[in-house]
PDB file of C-alpha atoms and ligand atoms in Angstrom:
ATOM      1  CA  MET A  11     -11.185  21.418  -0.625  1.00  0.00           C
ATOM      2  CA  ILE A  12     -13.488  17.943  -1.714  1.00  0.00           C
ATOM      3  CA  GLY A  13     -15.419  20.872  -3.838  1.00  0.00           C
ATOM      4  CA  THR A  14     -11.558  21.437  -5.610  1.00  0.00           C
ATOM      5  CA  ALA A  15     -10.656  17.698  -5.981  1.00  0.00           C
ATOM      6  CA  VAL A  16     -14.129  17.194  -7.654  1.00  0.00           C
ATOM      7  CA  LYS A  17     -13.323  19.938 -10.109  1.00  0.00           C
ATOM      8  CA  ILE A  18     -10.252  18.587 -11.136  1.00  0.00           C
ATOM      9  CA  LEU A  19     -11.437  15.082 -11.223  1.00  0.00           C
ATOM     10  CA  ARG A  20     -14.483  15.912 -13.803  1.00  0.00           C
ATOM     11  CA  THR A  21     -12.553  16.117 -16.798  1.00  0.00           C
ATOM     12  CA  ALA A  22      -9.857  13.610 -15.679  1.00  0.00           C
ATOM     13  CA  LYS A  23      -9.608  10.455 -18.291  1.00  0.00           C
ATOM     14  CA  SER A  24      -6.835   8.805 -16.318  1.00  0.00           C
ATOM     15  CA  VAL A  25      -6.472   8.391 -12.681  1.00  0.00           C
ATOM     16  CA  PHE A  26      -3.476   6.724 -10.761  1.00  0.00           C
ATOM     17  CA  ILE A  27      -3.990   6.152  -6.888  1.00  0.00           C
ATOM     18  CA  LEU A  28      -1.053   5.411  -4.416  1.00  0.00           C
ATOM     19  CA  THR A  29      -1.963   4.259  -0.971  1.00  0.00           C
ATOM     20  CA  GLY A  30      -0.201   3.424   1.794  1.00  0.00           C
ATOM     21  CA  ALA A  31      -0.885   2.418   5.658  1.00  0.00           C
ATOM     22  CA  GLY A  32      -3.158   5.246   6.200  1.00  0.00           C
ATOM     23  CA  ILE A  33      -5.740   3.757   4.235  1.00  0.00           C
ATOM     24  CA  SER A  34      -5.870   0.789   6.111  1.00  0.00           C
ATOM     25  CA  ALA A  35      -5.336   2.802   9.626  1.00  0.00           C
ATOM     26  CA  GLU A  36      -9.231   3.162   9.768  1.00  0.00           C
ATOM     27  CA  SER A  37      -9.923  -0.814   9.728  1.00  0.00           C
ATOM     28  CA  GLY A  38      -7.413  -1.244  12.691  1.00  0.00           C
ATOM     29  CA  VAL A  39      -4.397  -2.006  11.021  1.00  0.00           C
ATOM     30  CA  PRO A  40      -1.411  -0.358  12.642  1.00  0.00           C
ATOM     31  CA  THR A  41       0.835   2.102  10.581  1.00  0.00           C
ATOM     32  CA  PHE A  42       4.172   1.945  10.439  1.00  0.00           C
ATOM     33  CA  ARG A  43       5.665   5.132  11.873  1.00  0.00           C
ATOM     34  CA  GLY A  44       3.208   5.737  14.342  1.00  0.00           C
ATOM     35  CA  SER A  45       3.537   5.015  18.180  1.00  0.00           C
ATOM     36  CA  ASP A  46       1.949   1.272  17.053  1.00  0.00           C
ATOM     37  CA  GLY A  47       5.598   0.799  15.511  1.00  0.00           C
ATOM     38  CA  LEU A  48       7.044  -1.134  18.307  1.00  0.00           C
ATOM     39  CA  TRP A  49       6.448  -4.901  19.378  1.00  0.00           C
ATOM     40  CA  LYS A  50       8.261  -6.785  21.936  1.00  0.00           C
ATOM     41  CA  ASN A  51      10.990  -4.067  21.862  1.00  0.00           C
ATOM     42  CA  TYR A  52      11.898  -4.759  17.627  1.00  0.00           C
ATOM     43  CA  ARG A  53      11.388  -2.257  15.294  1.00  0.00           C
ATOM     44  CA  ALA A  54       9.806  -3.170  11.590  1.00  0.00           C
ATOM     45  CA  GLU A  55      13.019  -2.149  10.246  1.00  0.00           C
ATOM     46  CA  GLU A  56      14.949  -4.818  12.408  1.00  0.00           C
ATOM     47  CA  LEU A  57      12.555  -7.649  11.558  1.00  0.00           C
ATOM     48  CA  ALA A  58      11.752  -7.034   7.748  1.00  0.00           C
ATOM     49  CA  THR A  59      15.283  -7.936   6.376  1.00  0.00           C
ATOM     50  CA  PRO A  60      16.757 -10.863   4.723  1.00  0.00           C
ATOM     51  CA  GLN A  61      19.215 -10.777   7.463  1.00  0.00           C
ATOM     52  CA  ALA A  62      17.009 -11.040  10.170  1.00  0.00           C
ATOM     53  CA  PHE A  63      15.332 -13.916   8.453  1.00  0.00           C
ATOM     54  CA  GLU A  64      18.885 -15.730   8.230  1.00  0.00           C
ATOM     55  CA  ARG A  65      19.532 -14.985  11.484  1.00  0.00           C
ATOM     56  CA  ASN A  66      16.487 -16.256  13.288  1.00  0.00           C
ATOM     57  CA  PRO A  67      13.611 -17.541  11.082  1.00  0.00           C
ATOM     58  CA  GLY A  68      11.510 -18.358  13.507  1.00  0.00           C
ATOM     59  CA  LEU A  69      11.061 -14.619  14.792  1.00  0.00           C
ATOM     60  CA  VAL A  70      10.317 -13.160  11.603  1.00  0.00           C
ATOM     61  CA  TRP A  71       7.704 -15.602  10.890  1.00  0.00           C
ATOM     62  CA  GLU A  72       6.099 -15.050  14.646  1.00  0.00           C
ATOM     63  CA  TRP A  73       6.265 -11.597  13.869  1.00  0.00           C
ATOM     64  CA  TYR A  74       4.588 -11.997  10.397  1.00  0.00           C
ATOM     65  CA  HIS A  75       1.857 -14.271  12.068  1.00  0.00           C
ATOM     66  CA  TRP A  76       1.308 -11.268  14.611  1.00  0.00           C
ATOM     67  CA  ARG A  77       0.516  -8.872  12.206  1.00  0.00           C
ATOM     68  CA  GLN A  78      -1.334 -11.407  10.275  1.00  0.00           C
ATOM     69  CA  SER A  79      -3.393 -12.062  13.330  1.00  0.00           C
ATOM     70  CA  ILE A  80      -4.642  -8.423  13.376  1.00  0.00           C
ATOM     71  CA  ILE A  81      -5.424  -8.225   9.697  1.00  0.00           C
ATOM     72  CA  LEU A  82      -7.295 -11.313   9.418  1.00  0.00           C
ATOM     73  CA  LYS A  83      -9.827 -10.000  11.891  1.00  0.00           C
ATOM     74  CA  VAL A  84     -10.446  -6.487  10.210  1.00  0.00           C
ATOM     75  CA  LYS A  85     -12.467  -5.495   7.397  1.00  0.00           C
ATOM     76  CA  PRO A  86     -12.285  -2.561   4.876  1.00  0.00           C
ATOM     77  CA  ASN A  87     -13.058   0.856   5.462  1.00  0.00           C
ATOM     78  CA  PRO A  88     -14.772   3.072   3.322  1.00  0.00           C
ATOM     79  CA  GLY A  89     -11.823   4.499   2.032  1.00  0.00           C
ATOM     80  CA  HIS A  90     -11.213   1.375   0.387  1.00  0.00           C
ATOM     81  CA  TYR A  91     -14.625   1.151  -0.865  1.00  0.00           C
ATOM     82  CA  ALA A  92     -14.479   4.324  -2.234  1.00  0.00           C
ATOM     83  CA  ILE A  93     -11.386   3.288  -4.461  1.00  0.00           C
ATOM     84  CA  ALA A  94     -12.847   0.811  -5.423  1.00  0.00           C
ATOM     85  CA  GLU A  95     -15.596   2.454  -6.793  1.00  0.00           C
ATOM     86  CA  MET A  96     -13.189   4.910  -8.480  1.00  0.00           C
ATOM     87  CA  GLU A  97     -12.340   2.368 -10.698  1.00  0.00           C
ATOM     88  CA  ASN A  98     -15.353   2.378 -12.816  1.00  0.00           C
ATOM     89  CA  LEU A  99     -15.799   6.295 -12.880  1.00  0.00           C
ATOM     90  CA  PHE A 100     -13.002   6.664 -15.362  1.00  0.00           C
ATOM     91  CA  PRO A 101     -11.769   5.324 -18.632  1.00  0.00           C
ATOM     92  CA  ARG A 102      -8.112   4.551 -17.449  1.00  0.00           C
ATOM     93  CA  PHE A 103      -7.373   3.851 -13.268  1.00  0.00           C
ATOM     94  CA  LEU A 104      -4.450   2.322 -11.576  1.00  0.00           C
ATOM     95  CA  LEU A 105      -4.269   1.561  -7.821  1.00  0.00           C
ATOM     96  CA  LEU A 106      -0.708   1.053  -6.351  1.00  0.00           C
ATOM     97  CA  THR A 107      -0.494  -0.017  -2.894  1.00  0.00           C
ATOM     98  CA  GLN A 108       2.444  -0.257  -0.607  1.00  0.00           C
ATOM     99  CA  ASN A 109       0.473  -2.207   1.990  1.00  0.00           C
ATOM    100  CA  VAL A 110       0.622  -5.932   2.352  1.00  0.00           C
ATOM    101  CA  ASP A 111      -3.283  -6.417   3.751  1.00  0.00           C
ATOM    102  CA  ASP A 112      -4.996  -7.631   1.062  1.00  0.00           C
ATOM    103  CA  LEU A 113      -7.824  -5.090   1.794  1.00  0.00           C
ATOM    104  CA  HIS A 114      -8.204  -3.438  -1.491  1.00  0.00           C
ATOM    105  CA  ARG A 115      -8.915  -6.641  -2.926  1.00  0.00           C
ATOM    106  CA  LYS A 116     -11.533  -7.502  -0.180  1.00  0.00           C
ATOM    107  CA  ALA A 117     -13.125  -4.189  -1.022  1.00  0.00           C
ATOM    108  CA  GLY A 118     -13.813  -5.140  -4.513  1.00  0.00           C
ATOM    109  CA  SER A 119     -10.593  -3.228  -6.269  1.00  0.00           C
ATOM    110  CA  ARG A 120      -9.527  -5.162  -9.457  1.00  0.00           C
ATOM    111  CA  LYS A 121      -7.565  -2.715 -11.223  1.00  0.00           C
ATOM    112  CA  PHE A 122      -4.280  -2.828  -8.609  1.00  0.00           C
ATOM    113  CA  LEU A 123      -0.739  -3.481  -8.016  1.00  0.00           C
ATOM    114  CA  GLU A 124       1.240  -4.316  -4.753  1.00  0.00           C
ATOM    115  CA  ILE A 125       4.806  -2.959  -4.821  1.00  0.00           C
ATOM    116  CA  HIS A 126       5.545  -4.497  -1.281  1.00  0.00           C
ATOM    117  CA  GLY A 127       4.169  -8.143  -1.727  1.00  0.00           C
ATOM    118  CA  ASN A 128       0.858  -9.642  -0.078  1.00  0.00           C
ATOM    119  CA  ILE A 129       0.972 -11.019   4.051  1.00  0.00           C
ATOM    120  CA  PHE A 130      -1.383 -13.873   2.786  1.00  0.00           C
ATOM    121  CA  ARG A 131       1.521 -15.305   0.390  1.00  0.00           C
ATOM    122  CA  ALA A 132       4.892 -17.333   1.172  1.00  0.00           C
ATOM    123  CA  ARG A 133       7.438 -17.679  -1.362  1.00  0.00           C
ATOM    124  CA  CYS A 134      10.257 -20.612  -1.151  1.00  0.00           C
ATOM    125  CA  THR A 135      13.636 -19.714  -0.402  1.00  0.00           C
ATOM    126  CA  VAL A 136      15.105 -22.346  -2.722  1.00  0.00           C
ATOM    127  CA  CYS A 137      12.564 -23.032  -5.275  1.00  0.00           C
ATOM    128  CA  ASP A 138      11.176 -19.710  -5.592  1.00  0.00           C
ATOM    129  CA  LYS A 139       7.428 -21.035  -5.624  1.00  0.00           C
ATOM    130  CA  LYS A 140       4.655 -18.837  -4.137  1.00  0.00           C
ATOM    131  CA  ILE A 141       1.751 -20.552  -2.101  1.00  0.00           C
ATOM    132  CA  GLY A 142      -1.166 -18.379  -0.321  1.00  0.00           C
ATOM    133  CA  HIS A 143      -0.158 -18.938   3.137  1.00  0.00           C
ATOM    134  CA  THR A 144      -2.106 -18.509   6.449  1.00  0.00           C
ATOM    135  CA  LEU A 145      -1.096 -19.263   9.996  1.00  0.00           C
ATOM    136  CA  THR A 146       0.889 -22.093  11.085  1.00  0.00           C
ATOM    137  CA  PRO A 147       2.526 -22.429  14.473  1.00  0.00           C
ATOM    138  CA  GLU A 148       5.789 -24.090  13.280  1.00  0.00           C
ATOM    139  CA  LEU A 149       8.417 -22.691  10.518  1.00  0.00           C
ATOM    140  CA  PRO A 150       6.403 -23.452   6.696  1.00  0.00           C
ATOM    141  CA  HIS A 151       7.897 -25.694   4.575  1.00  0.00           C
ATOM    142  CA  CYS A 152       7.514 -26.063   0.675  1.00  0.00           C
ATOM    143  CA  GLU A 153       7.218 -29.103  -1.027  1.00  0.00           C
ATOM    144  CA  CYS A 154      10.498 -29.054  -2.089  1.00  0.00           C
ATOM    145  CA  GLY A 155      11.703 -29.038   1.426  1.00  0.00           C
ATOM    146  CA  GLY A 156      13.031 -25.238   1.745  1.00  0.00           C
ATOM    147  CA  LEU A 157      12.030 -23.042   4.197  1.00  0.00           C
ATOM    148  CA  LEU A 158       9.170 -20.872   3.075  1.00  0.00           C
ATOM    149  CA  ARG A 159       9.633 -16.784   3.708  1.00  0.00           C
ATOM    150  CA  PRO A 160       6.919 -14.332   3.689  1.00  0.00           C
ATOM    151  CA  ASP A 161       6.320 -13.008   0.209  1.00  0.00           C
ATOM    152  CA  ILE A 162       6.912  -9.254   1.396  1.00  0.00           C
ATOM    153  CA  VAL A 163       9.522  -6.944  -0.257  1.00  0.00           C
ATOM    154  CA  TRP A 164      11.850  -6.483   2.957  1.00  0.00           C
ATOM    155  CA  PHE A 165      14.030  -3.504   3.693  1.00  0.00           C
ATOM    156  CA  GLY A 166      17.222  -3.485   1.105  1.00  0.00           C
ATOM    157  CA  GLU A 167      15.363  -6.148  -1.374  1.00  0.00           C
ATOM    158  CA  ALA A 168      14.636  -4.811  -5.003  1.00  0.00           C
ATOM    159  CA  ILE A 169      10.674  -4.240  -5.943  1.00  0.00           C
ATOM    160  CA  PRO A 170       9.192  -6.133  -8.698  1.00  0.00           C
ATOM    161  CA  GLN A 171      10.156  -4.470 -11.831  1.00  0.00           C
ATOM    162  CA  ASP A 172       7.335  -5.324 -13.619  1.00  0.00           C
ATOM    163  CA  VAL A 173       4.692  -3.593 -11.270  1.00  0.00           C
ATOM    164  CA  TRP A 174       7.315  -0.621 -10.719  1.00  0.00           C
ATOM    165  CA  SER A 175       7.603  -0.041 -14.754  1.00  0.00           C
ATOM    166  CA  GLU A 176       3.800  -0.395 -15.280  1.00  0.00           C
ATOM    167  CA  SER A 177       3.024   1.914 -12.504  1.00  0.00           C
ATOM    168  CA  ILE A 178       5.371   4.484 -14.035  1.00  0.00           C
ATOM    169  CA  ASN A 179       3.918   4.447 -17.290  1.00  0.00           C
ATOM    170  CA  PHE A 180       0.687   4.841 -16.130  1.00  0.00           C
ATOM    171  CA  VAL A 181       1.668   8.026 -13.645  1.00  0.00           C
ATOM    172  CA  GLN A 182       3.572   9.469 -16.911  1.00  0.00           C
ATOM    173  CA  GLN A 183       0.070   9.397 -18.981  1.00  0.00           C
ATOM    174  CA  ALA A 184      -2.314  10.347 -15.876  1.00  0.00           C
ATOM    175  CA  ASP A 185      -4.146  13.516 -15.602  1.00  0.00           C
ATOM    176  CA  VAL A 186      -4.651  13.053 -12.049  1.00  0.00           C
ATOM    177  CA  VAL A 187      -2.413  11.143  -9.123  1.00  0.00           C
ATOM    178  CA  PHE A 188      -3.576  10.456  -5.825  1.00  0.00           C
ATOM    179  CA  ILE A 189      -1.371  10.213  -2.856  1.00  0.00           C
ATOM    180  CA  VAL A 190      -3.410   8.452   0.032  1.00  0.00           C
ATOM    181  CA  GLY A 191      -2.132   7.781   3.691  1.00  0.00           C
ATOM    182  CA  THR A 192       1.229   7.462   3.034  1.00  0.00           C
ATOM    183  CA  SER A 193       4.314   9.332   4.925  1.00  0.00           C
ATOM    184  CA  ALA A 194       5.747   9.698   1.229  1.00  0.00           C
ATOM    185  CA  VAL A 195       9.253   9.261   2.410  1.00  0.00           C
ATOM    186  CA  VAL A 196       9.977   5.554   1.379  1.00  0.00           C
ATOM    187  CA  TYR A 197      10.884   4.671  -2.025  1.00  0.00           C
ATOM    188  CA  PRO A 198       8.657   4.569  -4.297  1.00  0.00           C
ATOM    189  CA  ALA A 199       6.086   6.729  -2.911  1.00  0.00           C
ATOM    190  CA  ALA A 200       8.854   9.537  -2.565  1.00  0.00           C
ATOM    191  CA  ALA A 201       9.185   9.302  -6.212  1.00  0.00           C
ATOM    192  CA  ILE A 202       6.002   9.313  -7.728  1.00  0.00           C
ATOM    193  CA  PRO A 203       5.033  12.697  -6.941  1.00  0.00           C
ATOM    194  CA  GLN A 204       7.717  13.886  -8.585  1.00  0.00           C
ATOM    195  CA  ILE A 205       7.370  11.775 -12.110  1.00  0.00           C
ATOM    196  CA  ALA A 206       3.674  13.042 -11.850  1.00  0.00           C
ATOM    197  CA  ARG A 207       4.945  16.564 -11.654  1.00  0.00           C
ATOM    198  CA  ASP A 208       7.260  16.055 -14.325  1.00  0.00           C
ATOM    199  CA  TYR A 209       4.463  14.743 -16.695  1.00  0.00           C
ATOM    200  CA  GLN A 210       1.821  17.312 -15.627  1.00  0.00           C
ATOM    201  CA  ALA A 211      -0.205  15.349 -13.834  1.00  0.00           C
ATOM    202  CA  LYS A 212      -2.295  16.964 -10.998  1.00  0.00           C
ATOM    203  CA  ILE A 213      -1.389  15.797  -7.430  1.00  0.00           C
ATOM    204  CA  ILE A 214      -3.664  15.542  -4.977  1.00  0.00           C
ATOM    205  CA  GLU A 215      -2.660  14.342  -1.489  1.00  0.00           C
ATOM    206  CA  ILE A 216      -4.845  12.885   1.435  1.00  0.00           C
ATOM    207  CA  ASN A 217      -3.404  12.515   4.810  1.00  0.00           C
ATOM    208  CA  ILE A 218      -4.325  13.408   8.311  1.00  0.00           C
ATOM    209  CA  GLU A 219      -1.527  15.445   8.553  1.00  0.00           C
ATOM    210  CA  LYS A 220       0.972  17.499   6.853  1.00  0.00           C
ATOM    211  CA  THR A 221       3.791  15.437   5.042  1.00  0.00           C
ATOM    212  CA  PRO A 222       7.091  16.211   3.177  1.00  0.00           C
ATOM    213  CA  ILE A 223       4.881  16.469  -0.240  1.00  0.00           C
ATOM    214  CA  SER A 224       2.245  18.620   1.143  1.00  0.00           C
ATOM    215  CA  ASP A 225       3.370  21.748  -0.351  1.00  0.00           C
ATOM    216  CA  PHE A 226       4.655  20.378  -3.406  1.00  0.00           C
ATOM    217  CA  VAL A 227       1.467  18.862  -4.552  1.00  0.00           C
ATOM    218  CA  ASP A 228      -1.616  20.858  -6.214  1.00  0.00           C
ATOM    219  CA  LEU A 229      -4.118  20.043  -3.707  1.00  0.00           C
ATOM    220  CA  SER A 230      -3.128  18.514   0.010  1.00  0.00           C
ATOM    221  CA  ILE A 231      -6.467  17.520   1.976  1.00  0.00           C
ATOM    222  CA  ILE A 232      -6.035  17.064   5.363  1.00  0.00           C
ATOM    223  CA  GLY A 233      -8.596  14.749   6.815  1.00  0.00           C
ATOM    224  CA  LYS A 234      -9.094  10.732   7.275  1.00  0.00           C
ATOM    225  CA  SER A 235      -9.111   8.856   4.023  1.00  0.00           C
ATOM    226  CA  GLY A 236     -12.253   6.888   5.134  1.00  0.00           C
ATOM    227  CA  GLU A 237     -14.143  10.232   5.372  1.00  0.00           C
ATOM    228  CA  ILE A 238     -12.753  12.083   2.155  1.00  0.00           C
ATOM    229  CA  LEU A 239     -12.557   9.571  -0.504  1.00  0.00           C
ATOM    230  CA  PRO A 240     -16.293   8.859   0.028  1.00  0.00           C
ATOM    231  CA  LYS A 241     -17.559  12.177  -0.337  1.00  0.00           C
ATOM    232  CA  ILE A 242     -15.066  12.367  -3.447  1.00  0.00           C
ATOM    233  CA  VAL A 243     -17.078   9.606  -5.120  1.00  0.00           C
ATOM    234  CA  SER A 244     -20.318  10.686  -3.958  1.00  0.00           C
ATOM    235  CA  GLU A 245     -20.049  14.324  -5.538  1.00  0.00           C
ATOM    236  CA  LEU A 246     -18.496  12.687  -8.757  1.00  0.00           C
ATOM    237  CA  LYS A 247     -21.508  10.133  -9.212  1.00  0.00           C
ATOM    238  CA  GLN A 248     -24.065  13.096  -8.773  1.00  0.00           C
ATOM    239  CA  THR A 249     -22.507  14.651 -12.000  1.00  0.00           C
TER     240      THR A 249
HETATM  241  P1  OAD B  26       3.430   5.104   7.227  1.00  0.00           P
HETATM  242  O1  OAD B  26       3.449   4.445   8.489  1.00  0.00           O
HETATM  243  O2  OAD B  26       4.820   5.523   7.228  1.00  0.00           O
HETATM  244  O3  OAD B  26       2.877   6.391   7.061  1.00  0.00           O
HETATM  245  C1  OAD B  26       1.181   6.260   7.478  1.00  0.00           C
HETATM  246  C2  OAD B  26       0.483   7.707   7.124  1.00  0.00           C
HETATM  247  O4  OAD B  26      -0.735   7.617   6.978  1.00  0.00           O
HETATM  248  C3  OAD B  26       1.054   8.938   7.630  1.00  0.00           C
HETATM  249  O5  OAD B  26       1.482   9.869   6.989  1.00  0.00           O
HETATM  250  C4  OAD B  26      -0.407   9.336   8.206  1.00  0.00           C
HETATM  251  O6  OAD B  26      -0.023  10.288   8.734  1.00  0.00           O
HETATM  252  C5  OAD B  26      -0.957   8.570   7.590  1.00  0.00           C
HETATM  253  N1  OAD B  26      -2.567   8.410   8.315  1.00  0.00           N
HETATM  254  C6  OAD B  26      -2.867   7.757   9.407  1.00  0.00           C
HETATM  255  N2  OAD B  26      -4.057   7.804   9.398  1.00  0.00           N
HETATM  256  C7  OAD B  26      -4.938   8.076   8.337  1.00  0.00           C
HETATM  257  C8  OAD B  26      -6.180   8.322   7.933  1.00  0.00           C
HETATM  258  N3  OAD B  26      -7.035   7.533   8.354  1.00  0.00           N
HETATM  259  N4  OAD B  26      -6.106   8.705   6.525  1.00  0.00           N
HETATM  260  C9  OAD B  26      -5.221   9.296   6.057  1.00  0.00           C
HETATM  261  N5  OAD B  26      -3.964   9.111   6.428  1.00  0.00           N
HETATM  262  C10 OAD B  26      -4.059   8.595   7.505  1.00  0.00           C
HETATM  263  O7  OAD B  26       3.354   4.182   6.209  1.00  0.00           O
HETATM  264  P2  OAD B  26       3.674   4.125   4.839  1.00  0.00           P
HETATM  265  O8  OAD B  26       3.775   5.619   4.421  1.00  0.00           O
HETATM  266  O9  OAD B  26       2.805   3.474   3.962  1.00  0.00           O
HETATM  267  O10 OAD B  26       7.084  -1.277   3.995  1.00  0.00           O
HETATM  268  O11 OAD B  26       5.109   3.377   4.932  1.00  0.00           O
HETATM  269  C11 OAD B  26       5.530   2.717   3.420  1.00  0.00           C
HETATM  270  C12 OAD B  26       6.165   1.553   3.513  1.00  0.00           C
HETATM  271  O12 OAD B  26       7.546   1.804   4.915  1.00  0.00           O
HETATM  272  C13 OAD B  26       5.514   0.661   4.170  1.00  0.00           C
HETATM  273  O13 OAD B  26       4.783  -0.116   2.816  1.00  0.00           O
HETATM  274  C14 OAD B  26       6.422  -0.747   5.001  1.00  0.00           C
HETATM  275  C15 OAD B  26       7.231   0.394   5.709  1.00  0.00           C
HETATM  276  O14 OAD B  26       8.237   0.089   5.982  1.00  0.00           O
HETATM  277  C16 OAD B  26       7.601  -2.451   3.960  1.00  0.00           C
HETATM  278  O15 OAD B  26       6.742  -3.239   4.572  1.00  0.00           O
HETATM  279  C17 OAD B  26       8.134  -3.115   3.045  1.00  0.00           C
END
């Protein structure tokens, strides 16, 4: 399996990687659809919405503080570091992450885009200004007086169009598209494999279990991204 991936990558000039919560699971960040999905009897889908924030901003901030406090304690794992190395192995490279945990940046990735925002940023609900933000006990406010919200794309909200178009333009000319640690059911993860196929990219999936796209991709590697990716990178560097 790893040998097949390396063979595909050896001639690749342009590589795109999509990551989801699974890439950070080995760092200790809970995924969304696993057994860790519960918090005080709320589901992510019930808190990560503009309506939830309007109803009870304190509760939504409390949930983000809880997630931020977990993320502040964790470190990138070998999967993040392997991806950071990969950007130097190909003439063209782009990473798109659905994660908000900042771990790709901490691992040294530079050529990456975030499609769901970043948990360490807040945005003013009045003037739209973005600021770096870490834990505060009270509801945070902007200097204009407006209430700050997490700079995260919530359910029912539009994804950033510039990030999406740059990603799609890249996928359309990519030789290889990786889908790593995502259940591949939430848009845009669900759309990228089809676009990659339409434009003749080879698609490689890495996940600890089969997903709805496993039978569709060219190569489905079942295993932990923190174990598989470093092996791929080390074999690539030997040649
Ligand atoms: P999910 O929690 O839906 O899926 C995580 C995937 O990672 C699952 O398919 C797991 O099998 C897989 N996985 C777990 N551990 C792994 C490991 N060590 N190596 C490889 N794979 C592993 O998370 P996402 O697909 O990222 O949106 O969810 C997509 C979006 O839905 C999230 O960005 C979030 C959520 O609602 C927002 O917050 C806006």
